[in-house]
């Protein structure tokens, strides 16, 4: 006669409480952009703490807005994310790219310039990154002109990580102003909202990743070495050679998978409902 032993996974009460948490997501950097089909940062945080140790690898094959990646890095874990959406990869990279004190000063000075300068409206030209091109093509005239002018002005920022962060905030302002709205704000209102949000969020992002770096006893600039964010289908993720060998095998797979048959607009705002 053979006996079989059943193994049981004990789920800590903190994980169960996090699953049931109904609070709004308002903590940086998760609050910077409301990605569709998000899941709770508190759930991701407690699951990572319960089932991994510092230095372990957490994989999210449908990383979306980067919730699990942000939480993994903040807890000293390595984070590997895959997504077929270029928007998702853009957001995840922007949220996990640290800003230096020099970056912070450059962005805030640039925001002051954007608010005070008499900006001329640039001609329509889709010579920008793919995520923004998807959005700009279906914008109403005033908003489209404002967005294109601001994107054109990001060329004044010297570093790509600065420009990437500014574009992230511009996307969030567009979401506030346009998604499922019936009235489009004026050009001055959009610019004013954008500049105010830049000042707020730049400080929040700098402080958050500074705290993460200090907690993990790492220089801020080395935080990007703790994550790999890859734009590809999850079907090929197991063969992807961009994940270092010493990161494998992963300790935890943590994700919010796509919802089959559910209509979610990832790449375009739904203008006027």
Coordinates of C-alpha atoms in Angstrom, one line a residue:
X1 CA 0.0 0.0 0.0
X2 CA 1.3 3.4 -0.9
X3 CA 0.5 6.6 1.0
X4 CA 0.3 10.0 -0.5
X5 CA 1.2 13.1 1.4
X6 CA -0.8 16.2 0.6
X7 CA 1.1 19.5 0.8
X8 CA -0.8 22.6 1.9
X9 CA 0.1 26.2 1.2
X10 CA -0.7 28.4 4.2
X11 CA -2.0 31.8 3.2
X12 CA -1.2 34.4 5.9
X13 CA -4.1 36.5 7.2
X14 CA -2.4 39.6 5.8
X15 CA -2.8 38.3 2.3
X16 CA -6.5 37.5 2.8
X17 CA -7.1 41.0 4.2
X18 CA -5.3 42.5 1.2
X19 CA -7.5 40.6 -1.2
X20 CA -10.6 42.0 0.5
X21 CA -9.2 45.5 0.6
X22 CA -11.6 47.9 -1.2
X23 CA -9.6 51.1 -0.7
X24 CA -8.8 53.4 -3.6
X25 CA -5.4 53.2 -5.2
X26 CA -3.9 56.6 -4.3
X27 CA -0.3 55.8 -3.4
X28 CA 2.6 56.7 -5.7
X29 CA 3.7 55.6 -8.2
X30 CA 0.6 53.4 -8.7
X31 CA -1.6 56.5 -8.7
X32 CA 0.3 58.2 -11.6
X33 CA -1.8 56.5 -14.3
X34 CA -5.0 54.5 -13.9
X35 CA -4.2 51.5 -16.1
X36 CA -7.3 49.3 -17.0
X37 CA -7.7 46.0 -15.1
X38 CA -5.4 47.0 -12.3
X39 CA -5.1 45.0 -9.1
X40 CA -4.5 46.1 -5.6
X41 CA -0.9 47.1 -4.7
X42 CA -1.5 46.0 -1.1
X43 CA -2.4 42.5 -2.4
X44 CA 0.8 42.3 -4.5
X45 CA 2.8 43.6 -1.6
X46 CA 1.5 41.0 0.9
X47 CA 1.7 38.1 -1.6
X48 CA 5.4 39.0 -2.3
X49 CA 6.2 39.2 1.4
X50 CA 4.5 36.0 2.1
X51 CA 5.9 33.8 -0.6
X52 CA 9.3 35.2 -1.4
X53 CA 12.5 36.4 0.2
X54 CA 14.7 39.4 -0.7
X55 CA 16.8 38.6 -3.8
X56 CA 14.1 36.2 -5.2
X57 CA 12.6 36.8 -8.6
X58 CA 9.0 37.7 -9.1
X59 CA 7.5 37.3 -12.6
X60 CA 4.5 39.0 -14.0
X61 CA 3.7 37.7 -17.5
X62 CA 0.9 40.3 -18.0
X63 CA 2.5 43.2 -16.2
X64 CA 0.1 46.0 -17.3
X65 CA 0.7 49.2 -15.4
X66 CA 3.5 47.5 -13.4
X67 CA 1.9 47.0 -10.0
X68 CA 3.6 43.8 -9.1
X69 CA 7.0 45.0 -10.5
X70 CA 6.9 48.2 -8.4
X71 CA 6.0 46.2 -5.3
X72 CA 8.7 43.6 -6.0
X73 CA 11.4 46.1 -6.4
X74 CA 10.3 48.1 -3.3
X75 CA 10.7 44.9 -1.3
X76 CA 14.2 44.0 -2.6
X77 CA 13.1 41.4 -5.1
X78 CA 14.1 41.1 -8.7
X79 CA 11.2 41.8 -11.0
X80 CA 10.6 40.4 -14.5
X81 CA 7.6 41.7 -16.5
X82 CA 6.2 40.9 -19.9
X83 CA 3.4 42.5 -21.8
X84 CA 2.3 42.5 -25.5
X85 CA 1.1 46.1 -25.1
X86 CA 3.7 48.8 -25.7
X87 CA 1.7 51.2 -23.5
X88 CA 2.0 48.8 -20.6
X89 CA 5.8 48.4 -21.1
X90 CA 6.2 52.2 -21.4
X91 CA 4.2 52.8 -18.1
X92 CA 6.0 50.1 -16.2
X93 CA 9.4 51.3 -17.2
X94 CA 8.6 55.0 -16.4
X95 CA 7.2 54.1 -13.0
X96 CA 10.4 52.1 -12.1
X97 CA 13.0 54.4 -13.5
X98 CA 14.5 56.5 -10.7
X99 CA 15.0 60.2 -11.1
X100 CA 18.2 61.9 -9.8
X101 CA 18.2 65.2 -8.0
X102 CA 19.5 66.7 -11.2
X103 CA 16.5 65.1 -13.1
X104 CA 14.1 66.5 -10.6
X105 CA 15.5 70.0 -11.0
X106 CA 15.5 69.8 -14.8
X107 CA 11.9 68.7 -14.9
X108 CA 10.6 71.3 -12.4
X109 CA 12.5 74.1 -14.3
X110 CA 11.0 72.8 -17.5
X111 CA 7.5 72.8 -16.0
X112 CA 8.0 76.4 -15.0
X113 CA 8.9 77.2 -18.5
X114 CA 5.9 75.4 -19.9
X115 CA 3.6 77.4 -17.6
X116 CA 5.1 80.8 -18.2
X117 CA 6.2 80.7 -21.9
X118 CA 4.0 81.7 -24.8
X119 CA 4.0 78.4 -26.6
X120 CA 3.3 78.4 -30.3
X121 CA 1.1 75.5 -31.4
X122 CA 3.2 73.0 -33.4
X123 CA 2.0 71.5 -36.7
X124 CA 0.4 68.1 -36.4
X125 CA 3.0 65.4 -37.0
X126 CA 3.1 61.9 -35.5
X127 CA 6.8 61.7 -35.1
X128 CA 6.5 60.5 -31.5
X129 CA 6.6 57.2 -29.7
X130 CA 4.0 54.6 -30.5
X131 CA 2.0 54.9 -27.3
X132 CA 1.3 58.6 -27.9
X133 CA 0.5 58.2 -31.6
X134 CA -2.4 55.9 -30.7
X135 CA -3.8 58.5 -28.3
X136 CA -3.2 61.7 -30.4
X137 CA -5.0 60.5 -33.5
X138 CA -8.4 60.5 -31.9
X139 CA -8.1 63.7 -29.8
X140 CA -10.4 66.7 -30.2
X141 CA -8.7 69.7 -31.7
X142 CA -7.8 71.8 -28.7
X143 CA -6.5 68.8 -26.7
X144 CA -4.6 67.5 -29.6
X145 CA -2.9 70.8 -30.2
X146 CA -2.0 71.1 -26.5
X147 CA -0.6 67.6 -26.3
X148 CA 1.4 67.8 -29.5
X149 CA 2.9 71.1 -28.4
X150 CA 3.9 69.7 -25.0
X151 CA 5.4 66.6 -26.5
X152 CA 7.3 68.7 -29.0
X153 CA 8.6 70.8 -26.0
X154 CA 10.0 67.7 -24.2
X155 CA 12.9 67.9 -26.6
X156 CA 14.2 70.7 -24.3
X157 CA 14.8 68.1 -21.6
X158 CA 18.3 66.6 -22.0
X159 CA 17.7 63.0 -20.7
X160 CA 15.4 60.4 -22.1
X161 CA 14.3 59.3 -18.6
X162 CA 13.2 62.9 -18.0
X163 CA 11.2 62.9 -21.2
X164 CA 9.7 59.5 -20.5
X165 CA 8.5 60.6 -17.1
X166 CA 7.0 63.8 -18.5
X167 CA 5.1 61.8 -21.1
X168 CA 3.8 59.5 -18.4
X169 CA 2.3 62.5 -16.6
X170 CA 0.9 63.9 -19.8
X171 CA -1.0 60.6 -20.4
X172 CA -2.4 60.8 -16.9
X173 CA -3.6 64.4 -17.5
X174 CA -5.3 63.3 -20.7
X175 CA -7.0 60.5 -18.8
X176 CA -8.3 63.1 -16.3
X177 CA -9.4 65.5 -19.0
X178 CA -10.8 63.3 -21.7
X179 CA -11.6 59.7 -20.9
X180 CA -15.4 59.2 -21.0
X181 CA -15.9 63.0 -20.6
X182 CA -18.3 65.1 -22.6
X183 CA -16.6 68.5 -22.2
X184 CA -13.0 69.0 -23.3
X185 CA -11.0 71.5 -21.2
X186 CA -9.5 74.5 -22.9
X187 CA -5.8 74.7 -24.0
X188 CA -4.9 76.9 -20.9
X189 CA -6.8 74.6 -18.5
X190 CA -5.0 71.5 -19.8
X191 CA -1.6 73.2 -19.6
X192 CA -2.2 74.5 -16.1
X193 CA -3.4 71.1 -14.9
X194 CA -0.3 69.4 -16.5
X195 CA 2.2 71.8 -14.9
X196 CA 0.6 71.4 -11.4
X197 CA 0.6 67.7 -11.7
X198 CA 4.2 67.6 -12.9
X199 CA 5.3 69.5 -9.8
X200 CA 3.4 67.2 -7.5
X201 CA 4.2 63.8 -9.1
X202 CA 7.9 64.6 -9.7
X203 CA 8.4 65.1 -6.0
X204 CA 6.4 62.0 -5.1
X205 CA 8.3 59.8 -7.5
X206 CA 11.7 61.1 -6.3
X207 CA 10.8 60.5 -2.7
X208 CA 9.3 57.0 -3.3
X209 CA 12.3 55.6 -5.2
X210 CA 14.8 57.3 -2.8
X211 CA 13.1 55.5 0.0
X212 CA 13.1 52.2 -1.9
X213 CA 16.9 52.6 -2.6
X214 CA 17.6 53.4 1.1
X215 CA 15.5 50.4 2.3
X216 CA 17.5 48.1 0.0
X217 CA 20.8 49.7 0.7
X218 CA 21.3 50.5 -3.0
X219 CA 22.2 53.6 -4.9
X220 CA 19.1 55.1 -6.5
X221 CA 20.7 54.6 -10.0
X222 CA 21.0 50.9 -9.5
X223 CA 17.3 50.2 -9.0
X224 CA 16.8 49.6 -12.8
X225 CA 19.2 46.7 -12.5
X226 CA 16.5 44.9 -10.4
X227 CA 14.0 44.8 -13.2
X228 CA 13.5 43.5 -16.7
X229 CA 10.5 44.8 -18.6
X230 CA 10.0 43.2 -22.0
X231 CA 7.5 44.0 -24.8
X232 CA 6.5 40.6 -26.0
X233 CA 3.8 38.0 -25.8
X234 CA 3.8 35.9 -22.6
X235 CA 3.6 32.8 -24.7
X236 CA 7.4 33.2 -25.5
X237 CA 8.4 34.5 -22.1
X238 CA 9.8 31.1 -21.0
X239 CA 12.4 31.2 -23.8
X240 CA 13.3 34.9 -23.4
X241 CA 17.1 35.2 -23.0
X242 CA 16.9 38.7 -21.6
X243 CA 16.2 37.4 -18.1
X244 CA 19.6 36.7 -16.5
X245 CA 20.3 33.0 -15.7
X246 CA 21.0 33.7 -12.1
X247 CA 17.5 35.2 -11.7
X248 CA 15.9 31.8 -12.5
X249 CA 13.9 29.9 -11.5
X250 CA 11.4 32.5 -10.5
X251 CA 10.1 32.1 -6.9
X252 CA 6.6 33.7 -7.6
X253 CA 4.4 34.4 -10.6
X254 CA 2.0 37.2 -9.7
X255 CA -0.3 38.7 -12.3
X256 CA -3.7 40.0 -13.2
X257 CA -4.4 38.1 -16.5
X258 CA -6.3 39.5 -19.4
X259 CA -10.1 39.1 -19.3
X260 CA -11.3 37.1 -22.4
X261 CA -14.3 38.7 -24.1
X262 CA -14.2 41.9 -22.0
X263 CA -13.9 45.2 -23.9
X264 CA -11.1 47.2 -22.5
X265 CA -9.6 50.1 -24.4
X266 CA -5.9 50.1 -23.6
X267 CA -4.5 52.3 -26.4
X268 CA -7.2 54.9 -26.8
X269 CA -9.2 57.1 -24.6
X270 CA -13.0 56.9 -25.2
X271 CA -13.6 60.5 -26.2
X272 CA -17.1 61.8 -25.4
X273 CA -18.0 58.5 -23.9

